[in-house]
Short mmCIF file of C-alpha atoms in Angstrom, two decimals:
data_model
loop_
_atom_site.label_atom_id
_atom_site.label_comp_id
_atom_site.label_asym_id
_atom_site.label_seq_id
_atom_site.Cartn_x
_atom_site.Cartn_y
_atom_site.Cartn_z
CA MET A 1 -22.04 -51.87 131.47
CA HIS A 2 -19.15 -54.26 130.69
CA GLU A 3 -18.39 -54.20 126.96
CA PRO A 4 -18.29 -58.01 126.67
CA LEU A 5 -21.79 -58.23 128.05
CA LEU A 6 -23.05 -55.50 125.88
CA ASN A 7 -21.55 -57.20 122.86
CA ARG A 8 -23.25 -60.42 123.73
CA VAL A 9 -26.60 -58.69 124.22
CA HIS A 10 -26.18 -57.26 120.71
CA GLU A 11 -25.34 -60.73 119.35
CA LEU A 12 -28.42 -62.26 120.90
CA ARG A 13 -30.75 -59.63 119.61
CA ASP A 14 -29.29 -60.02 116.06
CA LEU A 15 -29.77 -63.79 116.33
CA ALA A 16 -33.37 -63.25 117.50
CA GLY A 17 -33.97 -60.97 114.49
CA VAL A 18 -32.74 -63.58 112.05
CA ILE A 19 -34.81 -66.30 113.76
CA ASN A 20 -37.85 -64.08 113.43
CA LEU A 21 -37.05 -63.43 109.79
CA ALA A 22 -36.76 -67.17 109.03
CA THR A 23 -40.05 -67.75 110.87
CA TRP A 24 -41.83 -64.88 108.98
CA ASP A 25 -40.56 -66.31 105.69
CA GLN A 26 -41.79 -69.74 106.71
CA GLU A 27 -45.30 -68.30 106.92
CA THR A 28 -45.22 -66.13 103.69
CA TYR A 29 -42.89 -67.18 100.92
CA LEU A 30 -41.11 -70.38 101.88
CA PRO A 31 -41.47 -73.08 99.16
CA ARG A 32 -43.49 -76.11 100.39
CA LYS A 33 -40.60 -78.53 99.72
CA ALA A 34 -38.32 -76.42 101.89
CA GLU A 35 -40.19 -77.12 105.14
CA ALA A 36 -37.77 -79.80 106.42
CA ALA A 37 -34.76 -77.68 105.51
CA ARG A 38 -36.19 -74.61 107.40
CA ALA A 39 -36.98 -76.89 110.38
CA ALA A 40 -33.32 -77.83 110.56
CA GLN A 41 -32.17 -74.29 110.11
CA LEU A 42 -34.41 -72.93 112.86
CA SER A 43 -33.28 -75.76 115.17
CA THR A 44 -29.63 -74.75 114.55
CA LEU A 45 -30.35 -71.06 115.09
CA GLN A 46 -32.40 -71.62 118.28
CA GLY A 47 -29.65 -73.79 119.55
CA LEU A 48 -27.01 -71.17 118.91
CA TYR A 49 -29.13 -68.50 120.64
CA HIS A 50 -29.58 -70.75 123.63
CA GLU A 51 -25.81 -71.60 123.81
CA ARG A 52 -24.83 -67.95 123.55
CA LEU A 53 -27.33 -67.05 126.30
CA VAL A 54 -26.46 -69.73 128.84
CA ASP A 55 -22.68 -69.31 128.43
CA PRO A 56 -21.32 -69.20 132.03
CA ARG A 57 -19.38 -66.04 131.17
CA VAL A 58 -22.68 -64.24 130.67
CA GLY A 59 -23.63 -65.03 134.29
CA GLU A 60 -20.21 -63.83 135.39
CA TRP A 61 -20.63 -60.60 133.42
CA LEU A 62 -24.06 -59.93 134.84
CA ALA A 63 -22.86 -60.40 138.35
CA ALA A 64 -19.87 -57.99 137.77
CA THR A 65 -21.32 -55.35 135.54
CA PRO A 66 -21.66 -51.89 137.20
CA VAL A 67 -25.15 -50.58 137.25
CA THR A 68 -25.57 -46.83 137.54
CA THR A 69 -28.80 -45.98 135.65
CA ALA A 70 -32.46 -47.14 135.76
CA ARG A 71 -32.13 -48.24 132.20
CA GLU A 72 -29.05 -50.37 133.00
CA ARG A 73 -30.93 -51.93 136.07
CA ALA A 74 -33.88 -52.74 133.78
CA LEU A 75 -31.63 -54.33 131.13
CA VAL A 76 -29.83 -56.52 133.68
CA ARG A 77 -33.18 -57.54 135.24
CA VAL A 78 -34.74 -58.53 131.86
CA LEU A 79 -31.63 -60.30 130.65
CA THR A 80 -31.19 -62.14 133.96
CA ARG A 81 -34.86 -63.30 133.86
CA GLU A 82 -34.43 -64.70 130.34
CA ARG A 83 -31.14 -66.29 131.11
CA ASP A 84 -32.36 -67.85 134.40
CA ARG A 85 -35.11 -69.64 132.35
CA ALA A 86 -32.73 -70.61 129.61
CA VAL A 87 -30.12 -72.27 131.87
CA ARG A 88 -32.68 -74.69 133.05
CA LEU A 89 -33.20 -76.11 129.64
CA PRO A 90 -30.85 -78.49 127.86
CA SER A 91 -29.76 -77.47 124.38
CA ARG A 92 -31.16 -80.85 123.16
CA LEU A 93 -34.69 -79.77 124.32
CA VAL A 94 -34.43 -76.30 122.73
CA LYS A 95 -33.36 -77.70 119.37
CA ALA A 96 -36.06 -80.40 119.58
CA ILE A 97 -38.84 -77.80 120.20
CA ALA A 98 -37.70 -75.60 117.36
CA GLU A 99 -37.59 -78.48 114.90
CA ALA A 100 -41.08 -79.71 116.12
CA GLN A 101 -42.52 -76.37 115.67
CA SER A 102 -41.41 -76.14 111.98
CA LEU A 103 -42.63 -79.67 111.21
CA ALA A 104 -45.95 -78.92 112.93
CA LEU A 105 -46.62 -75.86 110.79
CA GLY A 106 -46.48 -77.95 107.66
CA ALA A 107 -48.74 -80.65 109.21
CA TRP A 108 -51.19 -77.99 110.33
CA ARG A 109 -51.50 -76.48 106.93
CA GLU A 110 -52.06 -79.86 105.32
CA ALA A 111 -54.65 -80.73 107.98
CA ARG A 112 -56.56 -77.59 107.24
CA ALA A 113 -56.54 -78.20 103.50
CA LYS A 114 -57.84 -81.73 104.16
CA GLN A 115 -60.21 -80.77 107.04
CA ASP A 116 -58.76 -83.57 109.01
CA PHE A 117 -57.37 -83.09 112.52
CA ARG A 118 -55.69 -86.46 112.44
CA VAL A 119 -53.01 -85.18 110.06
CA PHE A 120 -51.94 -82.67 112.64
CA GLN A 121 -52.47 -84.90 115.73
CA PRO A 122 -49.01 -86.67 115.89
CA ARG A 123 -47.18 -83.34 115.64
CA LEU A 124 -49.36 -81.76 118.26
CA GLU A 125 -48.67 -84.79 120.49
CA THR A 126 -45.03 -84.20 120.12
CA LEU A 127 -45.25 -80.41 120.95
CA VAL A 128 -47.40 -81.16 124.02
CA ARG A 129 -44.89 -83.75 125.24
CA LEU A 130 -41.95 -81.38 124.72
CA ARG A 131 -43.75 -78.44 126.33
CA ARG A 132 -44.53 -80.54 129.35
CA GLU A 133 -40.80 -81.50 129.54
CA GLN A 134 -39.94 -77.81 129.14
CA ALA A 135 -42.31 -76.72 131.95
CA ASP A 136 -40.88 -79.39 134.29
CA ALA A 137 -37.30 -78.29 133.42
CA LEU A 138 -38.30 -74.66 134.08
CA GLY A 139 -39.93 -75.55 137.39
CA HIS A 140 -43.24 -74.85 138.79
CA ASP A 141 -45.34 -75.22 142.00
CA GLY A 142 -47.65 -77.91 140.56
CA GLU A 143 -49.00 -76.09 137.48
CA ARG A 144 -46.96 -76.71 134.39
CA TYR A 145 -49.01 -74.05 132.65
CA ASP A 146 -47.51 -71.46 135.02
CA ALA A 147 -44.05 -72.08 133.65
CA LEU A 148 -45.16 -71.54 130.06
CA LEU A 149 -47.36 -68.62 130.91
CA GLU A 150 -44.27 -66.88 132.50
CA GLY A 151 -42.75 -66.81 129.10
CA PHE A 152 -45.54 -64.62 127.68
CA GLU A 153 -46.86 -62.80 130.80
CA PRO A 154 -44.08 -62.57 133.47
CA GLY A 155 -45.54 -62.87 136.97
CA MET A 156 -48.97 -64.18 135.90
CA ARG A 157 -50.14 -67.49 137.35
CA VAL A 158 -53.10 -69.74 136.77
CA ALA A 159 -54.31 -69.00 140.40
CA ARG A 160 -54.71 -65.38 139.44
CA LEU A 161 -55.62 -65.84 135.68
CA ALA A 162 -58.48 -68.30 136.13
CA PRO A 163 -60.60 -65.97 138.37
CA VAL A 164 -59.92 -63.08 135.99
CA LEU A 165 -61.27 -65.04 133.04
CA THR A 166 -64.18 -66.62 135.08
CA SER A 167 -65.27 -63.13 136.14
CA LEU A 168 -65.03 -61.75 132.60
CA VAL A 169 -67.00 -64.56 131.18
CA ALA A 170 -69.74 -64.14 133.91
CA ARG A 171 -69.95 -60.45 132.99
CA LEU A 172 -70.00 -60.93 129.28
CA GLU A 173 -72.69 -63.71 129.01
CA PRO A 174 -75.67 -61.54 130.04
CA LEU A 175 -74.43 -58.75 127.73
CA VAL A 176 -74.22 -61.13 124.80
CA THR A 177 -77.70 -62.46 125.56
CA ALA A 178 -79.16 -58.94 125.90
CA ILE A 179 -77.63 -57.81 122.52
CA GLU A 180 -78.73 -61.01 120.72
CA ALA A 181 -82.25 -60.46 121.98
CA ARG A 182 -82.54 -57.34 119.78
CA GLY A 183 -81.96 -59.38 116.65
CA PRO A 184 -79.03 -59.19 114.30
CA PRO A 185 -78.62 -56.08 112.02
CA ARG A 186 -78.50 -56.51 108.23
CA ASP A 187 -75.21 -57.77 106.95
CA VAL A 188 -74.34 -55.17 104.24
CA PHE A 189 -71.71 -57.58 102.77
CA ALA A 190 -74.00 -60.62 102.30
CA GLY A 191 -74.08 -62.02 98.81
CA LYS A 192 -71.35 -59.51 97.54
CA GLN A 193 -67.80 -60.08 96.32
CA PHE A 194 -64.95 -57.66 97.15
CA PRO A 195 -62.01 -58.24 94.84
CA GLY A 196 -58.82 -59.10 96.77
CA GLU A 197 -56.53 -56.55 95.12
CA ALA A 198 -58.88 -53.62 95.99
CA GLN A 199 -59.06 -54.87 99.56
CA TRP A 200 -55.32 -55.03 99.69
CA ALA A 201 -54.98 -51.41 98.44
CA PHE A 202 -57.30 -50.36 101.05
CA THR A 203 -55.47 -52.02 103.82
CA LEU A 204 -52.29 -50.38 102.83
CA GLU A 205 -54.10 -47.06 102.80
CA VAL A 206 -55.31 -47.77 106.41
CA LEU A 207 -51.82 -48.85 107.51
CA GLU A 208 -50.40 -45.55 106.28
CA GLY A 209 -53.21 -43.57 107.69
CA LEU A 210 -52.77 -44.98 111.21
CA GLY A 211 -49.05 -44.10 111.16
CA PHE A 212 -47.35 -47.38 110.36
CA ASP A 213 -44.10 -46.47 108.56
CA LEU A 214 -43.98 -48.63 105.44
CA GLU A 215 -40.25 -47.73 104.96
CA ALA A 216 -39.59 -49.51 108.24
CA GLY A 217 -41.95 -52.39 107.61
CA ARG A 218 -44.14 -54.19 105.18
CA GLN A 219 -47.41 -56.15 104.88
CA ASP A 220 -47.71 -59.59 103.24
CA ARG A 221 -50.23 -62.31 103.05
CA SER A 222 -50.54 -65.56 105.18
CA ILE A 223 -53.08 -68.13 106.30
CA HIS A 224 -53.32 -66.59 109.77
CA PRO A 225 -52.54 -62.85 110.30
CA PHE A 226 -49.44 -62.24 112.42
CA SER A 227 -46.65 -59.67 113.08
CA SER A 228 -43.03 -59.99 113.58
CA GLY A 229 -40.50 -57.33 114.80
CA LEU A 230 -37.07 -58.05 113.52
CA ALA A 231 -36.07 -54.47 114.68
CA ALA A 232 -37.83 -51.18 115.12
CA THR A 233 -36.75 -50.43 111.51
CA ASP A 234 -37.97 -53.77 110.13
CA VAL A 235 -41.43 -54.81 111.28
CA ARG A 236 -43.31 -57.47 109.22
CA LEU A 237 -47.15 -57.69 109.20
CA THR A 238 -49.49 -60.13 107.40
CA THR A 239 -53.17 -60.20 106.77
CA ARG A 240 -55.52 -62.54 104.82
CA LEU A 241 -57.97 -61.76 102.12
CA ARG A 242 -61.48 -63.33 101.69
CA GLU A 243 -63.48 -61.90 98.84
CA ALA A 244 -66.83 -62.43 100.46
CA GLN A 245 -65.67 -61.11 103.88
CA PRO A 246 -63.70 -57.81 103.47
CA LEU A 247 -63.72 -57.18 107.23
CA SER A 248 -61.38 -60.09 107.66
CA ALA A 249 -58.55 -58.30 105.86
CA ILE A 250 -59.42 -54.88 107.21
CA PHE A 251 -59.47 -55.81 110.92
CA GLY A 252 -56.67 -58.21 110.45
CA THR A 253 -54.57 -55.39 109.22
CA ILE A 254 -55.67 -52.93 111.90
CA HIS A 255 -54.92 -55.52 114.58
CA GLU A 256 -51.47 -56.28 113.28
CA CYS A 257 -50.82 -52.59 112.69
CA GLY A 258 -51.30 -52.13 116.49
CA HIS A 259 -48.57 -54.59 117.14
CA GLY A 260 -46.47 -52.96 114.41
CA LEU A 261 -46.87 -49.38 115.75
CA TYR A 262 -45.71 -50.69 119.11
CA GLU A 263 -42.62 -52.37 117.61
CA GLN A 264 -41.74 -49.23 115.63
CA GLY A 265 -42.10 -47.13 118.75
CA PHE A 266 -39.30 -48.62 120.83
CA SER A 267 -36.57 -46.20 121.82
CA PRO A 268 -33.57 -46.11 119.46
CA ASP A 269 -31.35 -46.13 122.60
CA ASP A 270 -32.61 -49.65 123.22
CA ALA A 271 -31.91 -51.02 119.72
CA ARG A 272 -30.18 -54.45 119.79
CA THR A 273 -31.05 -54.97 123.55
CA PRO A 274 -33.85 -56.92 125.27
CA LEU A 275 -35.42 -53.63 126.35
CA ALA A 276 -36.54 -53.12 122.69
CA GLN A 277 -39.54 -55.42 123.26
CA ALA A 278 -42.83 -55.36 125.15
CA PRO A 279 -42.64 -56.46 128.79
CA SER A 280 -45.42 -59.04 128.18
CA MET A 281 -47.60 -60.29 125.37
CA GLY A 282 -50.62 -58.99 127.24
CA LEU A 283 -49.34 -55.40 126.88
CA HIS A 284 -48.50 -56.07 123.28
CA GLU A 285 -52.00 -57.30 122.65
CA SER A 286 -53.42 -54.25 124.40
CA GLN A 287 -52.05 -52.22 121.50
CA SER A 288 -53.52 -54.43 118.71
CA ARG A 289 -56.82 -54.78 120.51
CA LEU A 290 -57.01 -51.04 121.21
CA TRP A 291 -56.54 -50.05 117.56
CA GLU A 292 -58.61 -52.89 116.25
CA ASN A 293 -61.68 -52.38 118.46
CA LEU A 294 -61.59 -49.16 120.40
CA VAL A 295 -60.50 -47.15 117.39
CA GLY A 296 -61.21 -49.44 114.43
CA ARG A 297 -64.86 -50.12 115.32
CA SER A 298 -65.75 -46.55 116.20
CA ARG A 299 -67.83 -43.99 114.31
CA PRO A 300 -65.07 -41.32 114.23
CA PHE A 301 -62.65 -43.79 112.65
CA TRP A 302 -65.05 -44.76 109.92
CA SER A 303 -66.30 -41.23 109.34
CA PHE A 304 -62.96 -40.69 107.75
CA PHE A 305 -62.21 -44.03 106.26
CA TYR A 306 -65.66 -45.24 105.07
CA PRO A 307 -65.81 -42.78 102.09
CA ARG A 308 -62.44 -44.14 101.05
CA LEU A 309 -63.69 -47.72 101.36
CA VAL A 310 -66.75 -46.85 99.22
CA ALA A 311 -64.52 -45.32 96.59
CA ARG A 312 -62.75 -48.72 96.36
CA PHE A 313 -66.02 -50.63 96.11
CA PRO A 314 -68.76 -48.25 94.73
CA ALA A 315 -70.86 -51.05 93.25
CA GLN A 316 -70.87 -53.01 96.49
CA LEU A 317 -71.24 -50.08 99.05
CA GLY A 318 -72.39 -47.06 97.12
CA ASP A 319 -75.95 -47.37 98.44
CA VAL A 320 -74.98 -48.41 101.96
CA SER A 321 -75.07 -45.75 104.58
CA LEU A 322 -72.47 -45.24 107.26
CA ASP A 323 -75.02 -46.20 109.99
CA ALA A 324 -75.69 -49.51 108.19
CA PHE A 325 -72.06 -50.20 107.64
CA LEU A 326 -71.27 -49.52 111.38
CA ALA A 327 -74.14 -51.83 112.39
CA THR A 328 -72.41 -54.67 110.40
CA VAL A 329 -68.97 -53.78 111.71
CA ASN A 330 -70.26 -53.92 115.24
CA ARG A 331 -72.50 -56.97 114.68
CA VAL A 332 -72.48 -59.14 117.90
CA GLU A 333 -73.16 -62.78 117.38
CA ARG A 334 -71.68 -66.08 118.55
CA SER A 335 -69.26 -67.34 115.92
CA PHE A 336 -66.71 -70.02 115.31
CA VAL A 337 -63.51 -68.16 114.42
CA ARG A 338 -61.71 -66.14 117.12
CA VAL A 339 -59.82 -63.76 114.80
CA GLU A 340 -63.16 -62.74 113.27
CA ALA A 341 -65.17 -62.59 116.48
CA ASP A 342 -66.77 -59.40 117.64
CA GLU A 343 -65.31 -57.57 120.62
CA VAL A 344 -68.09 -58.77 122.96
CA THR A 345 -67.86 -62.56 122.37
CA TYR A 346 -64.09 -62.55 121.70
CA ASN A 347 -63.07 -63.36 125.28
CA LEU A 348 -65.28 -66.51 125.31
CA HIS A 349 -63.05 -67.82 122.63
CA VAL A 350 -60.02 -67.15 124.85
CA ALA A 351 -61.63 -68.83 127.84
CA LEU A 352 -62.30 -71.93 125.73
CA ARG A 353 -58.71 -72.23 124.63
CA PHE A 354 -57.37 -71.62 128.13
CA GLU A 355 -59.48 -74.45 129.49
CA LEU A 356 -58.19 -76.79 126.83
CA GLU A 357 -54.56 -75.80 127.16
CA LEU A 358 -54.72 -76.26 130.93
CA GLY A 359 -56.14 -79.67 130.44
CA LEU A 360 -53.39 -80.60 127.85
CA LEU A 361 -50.57 -79.54 130.14
CA ARG A 362 -52.11 -81.18 133.24
CA GLY A 363 -52.75 -84.35 131.23
CA SER A 364 -56.46 -84.38 131.94
CA ILE A 365 -57.17 -83.95 128.19
CA ALA A 366 -55.40 -86.20 125.73
CA VAL A 367 -54.42 -84.82 122.31
CA ALA A 368 -56.48 -87.53 120.69
CA ASP A 369 -59.50 -86.15 122.52
CA VAL A 370 -58.86 -82.49 122.11
CA GLU A 371 -61.01 -82.05 118.98
CA ALA A 372 -64.09 -83.54 120.72
CA ALA A 373 -63.27 -81.42 123.80
CA TRP A 374 -63.01 -78.24 121.62
CA ASN A 375 -66.35 -78.92 120.08
CA GLU A 376 -67.97 -79.53 123.47
CA LYS A 377 -66.72 -76.32 124.92
CA THR A 378 -67.76 -74.45 121.77
CA ARG A 379 -71.28 -75.78 122.47
CA ARG A 380 -71.15 -74.83 126.09
CA LEU A 381 -69.50 -71.36 125.80
CA LEU A 382 -70.75 -70.18 122.40
CA GLY A 383 -73.84 -72.31 121.79
CA LEU A 384 -72.59 -73.59 118.42
CA GLU A 385 -72.04 -76.88 116.75
CA VAL A 386 -68.68 -77.24 115.02
CA THR A 387 -68.99 -79.04 111.69
CA ARG A 388 -65.47 -78.70 110.28
CA PRO A 389 -62.03 -78.51 111.96
CA THR A 390 -61.07 -75.18 110.49
CA ASP A 391 -64.00 -73.71 112.38
CA GLY A 392 -62.70 -75.50 115.50
CA VAL A 393 -59.50 -77.13 116.66
CA LEU A 394 -57.53 -76.20 113.45
CA GLN A 395 -58.43 -72.58 113.19
CA ASP A 396 -55.43 -71.05 115.14
CA ILE A 397 -51.78 -71.29 114.24
CA HIS A 398 -50.66 -71.03 117.96
CA TRP A 399 -50.63 -74.72 118.71
CA ALA A 400 -48.71 -75.40 115.54
CA TRP A 401 -46.08 -73.10 116.98
CA GLY A 402 -46.44 -74.97 120.41
CA GLU A 403 -47.38 -71.58 122.02
CA PHE A 404 -49.28 -72.92 124.98
CA GLY A 405 -49.87 -69.98 127.33
CA TYR A 406 -50.27 -67.32 124.67
CA PHE A 407 -54.02 -67.28 124.29
CA PRO A 408 -54.79 -65.67 127.73
CA THR A 409 -52.70 -62.65 126.77
CA TYR A 410 -55.41 -61.66 124.30
CA ALA A 411 -57.85 -61.25 127.17
CA LEU A 412 -55.35 -59.39 129.18
CA GLY A 413 -54.63 -57.26 126.23
CA ASN A 414 -58.36 -56.38 125.99
CA LEU A 415 -58.40 -55.35 129.62
CA TYR A 416 -55.16 -53.36 129.50
CA GLY A 417 -56.11 -51.76 126.20
CA ALA A 418 -59.41 -50.53 127.54
CA THR A 419 -57.81 -49.03 130.57
CA LEU A 420 -55.20 -47.36 128.55
CA PHE A 421 -57.66 -46.01 126.03
CA ALA A 422 -59.77 -44.53 128.83
CA ALA A 423 -56.73 -42.66 130.08
CA ALA A 424 -55.97 -41.47 126.56
CA ARG A 425 -59.48 -40.08 126.21
CA ARG A 426 -59.04 -38.18 129.48
CA ALA A 427 -55.78 -36.78 128.18
CA LEU A 428 -56.94 -36.06 124.63
CA PRO A 429 -60.26 -34.11 124.66
CA THR A 430 -60.25 -33.83 120.97
CA LEU A 431 -59.52 -37.42 120.21
CA ASP A 432 -62.89 -38.26 118.43
CA ALA A 433 -62.68 -35.10 116.29
CA ASP A 434 -59.04 -35.92 115.35
CA LEU A 435 -59.95 -39.44 114.33
CA ALA A 436 -62.95 -38.28 112.29
CA ALA A 437 -60.58 -35.88 110.51
CA GLY A 438 -58.06 -38.68 109.77
CA ARG A 439 -55.60 -37.52 112.40
CA PRO A 440 -54.83 -40.48 114.68
CA ARG A 441 -51.30 -39.16 115.33
CA GLY A 442 -52.34 -37.56 118.66
CA LEU A 443 -53.31 -40.95 120.00
CA LEU A 444 -50.24 -42.49 118.51
CA GLU A 445 -47.94 -40.01 120.05
CA TRP A 446 -49.73 -40.45 123.45
CA LEU A 447 -49.07 -44.16 123.19
CA ARG A 448 -45.46 -43.56 122.01
CA GLN A 449 -44.77 -41.39 125.08
CA ASN A 450 -46.57 -43.42 127.66
CA VAL A 451 -46.16 -46.99 126.49
CA HIS A 452 -44.07 -47.70 123.44
CA ARG A 453 -40.82 -45.86 124.24
CA HIS A 454 -40.38 -47.62 127.58
CA GLY A 455 -40.08 -51.10 125.93
CA ALA A 456 -39.46 -53.65 128.63
CA GLN A 457 -38.04 -51.20 131.15
CA PHE A 458 -41.07 -51.79 133.50
CA ASP A 459 -43.24 -54.80 133.97
CA ALA A 460 -46.56 -54.67 132.21
CA GLU A 461 -48.97 -54.05 135.08
CA ASP A 462 -46.57 -51.63 136.73
CA LEU A 463 -46.38 -49.61 133.47
CA VAL A 464 -50.22 -49.56 133.08
CA ARG A 465 -50.53 -48.51 136.71
CA GLN A 466 -48.04 -45.69 136.22
CA VAL A 467 -49.88 -44.44 133.14
CA THR A 468 -53.52 -44.81 134.37
CA GLY A 469 -53.56 -45.28 138.10
CA GLN A 470 -55.07 -48.68 137.58
CA GLY A 471 -53.70 -52.19 137.30
CA LEU A 472 -55.36 -55.28 135.78
CA ARG A 473 -59.18 -54.79 135.95
CA ASP A 474 -62.13 -55.47 133.73
CA ASP A 475 -64.26 -52.37 134.66
CA ASP A 476 -62.92 -50.19 131.83
CA PHE A 477 -63.42 -52.94 129.29
CA ILE A 478 -66.99 -53.62 130.30
CA ALA A 479 -67.64 -49.85 130.42
CA ALA A 480 -66.46 -49.46 126.87
CA LEU A 481 -68.63 -52.41 125.70
CA THR A 482 -71.63 -51.00 127.49
CA ALA A 483 -71.13 -47.58 126.04
CA ARG A 484 -70.98 -48.99 122.61
CA TYR A 485 -73.78 -51.48 122.77
CA GLY A 486 -75.98 -50.05 125.52
#
């Protein structure tokens, strides 16, 4: 590969790392009065990244660079795809989106505090307008959503995604109804308080136990859990603590740990290149959902970790059996908040957001009407009445980031994750025994070898097919739910 192109690739990845660092800080430690300054800084950084990427010389170098290995072919393919999208966007629009995202985050936090969507509405209107403009600049065949979805899940289109989600909802609804008919198990956390610092200590114990390298990453606190990979040696995770709901922090940590393990598992040979990333957010979410649900809600996992949780909270859990605890962990009920939803109803939340985002991008739903539309769809899909915005339209951070097209990747991640986990089970006959003994490294190494180390060398579905013999399908996911819930 030509040295000038490789140097530029390294510069771009370094810039991306600094942008991610500034964004992580914005959600964790940034002083409230610094929001406008950070908006300007991110606008400048995003503008610099865009200018360095669309530089005509990069196109010339890509056309002229000798490609002799599969890795080089993949690197040129991934960089070309990113650049082809970038050259269609004027620098003015890139900077405007970056600034709008930063300002929207502050408005979203204020709106949540005041329980008033109207505080956030003007900023969301700006982001929707800019994302429509972005979609039109990128180009599409009539669905603006396709252009934005491509940025998260290359190759996916509404025409394929909508039937996948429709089929998934149709298969889940009778399962939810059947489980609900049995009646809810006792909530072993009801009426109890779990001090935040003890929760925090337990989440760090879980992180280390699952194999997350705390010398190459860290965990902090935020309103909405998220992860950010600055490099394979610098991965930032966050969780949130609720003293009456300890599972919020525990499963937030396990979910983000799944992302973090993926980020730490990229090949060192790909450092400072676009191959050191997931090929799609659907595959990235497959890792978080696999660890959160298929491992983190299992009896083998808690056979090891539950005694350690009880040791942190003897007064609250000392008389609670593992069976009673697992019944609460795997409680299935329709609920308002996506990040705290059980694994059976979770995809109903994704379908709700997909329908709304599609309407916003098409223009069939106005931002002024989106809160009412959210509440109506919650009533239809989940059978619940939203009474406050933080249980509805203000619960997710994604729209404050302007990330329209991201939500469907959670559902795709559930499907990919189940297919990968089924393959891991076939390859690792002692998996349950290893998890029960506190030895998840066998599973982690299997994922390292088959998924993580490849980075973006293969497209997501191609990689899953290579590993498992199956592409995108919901059979393994439904089978996993049926096995757990009967």
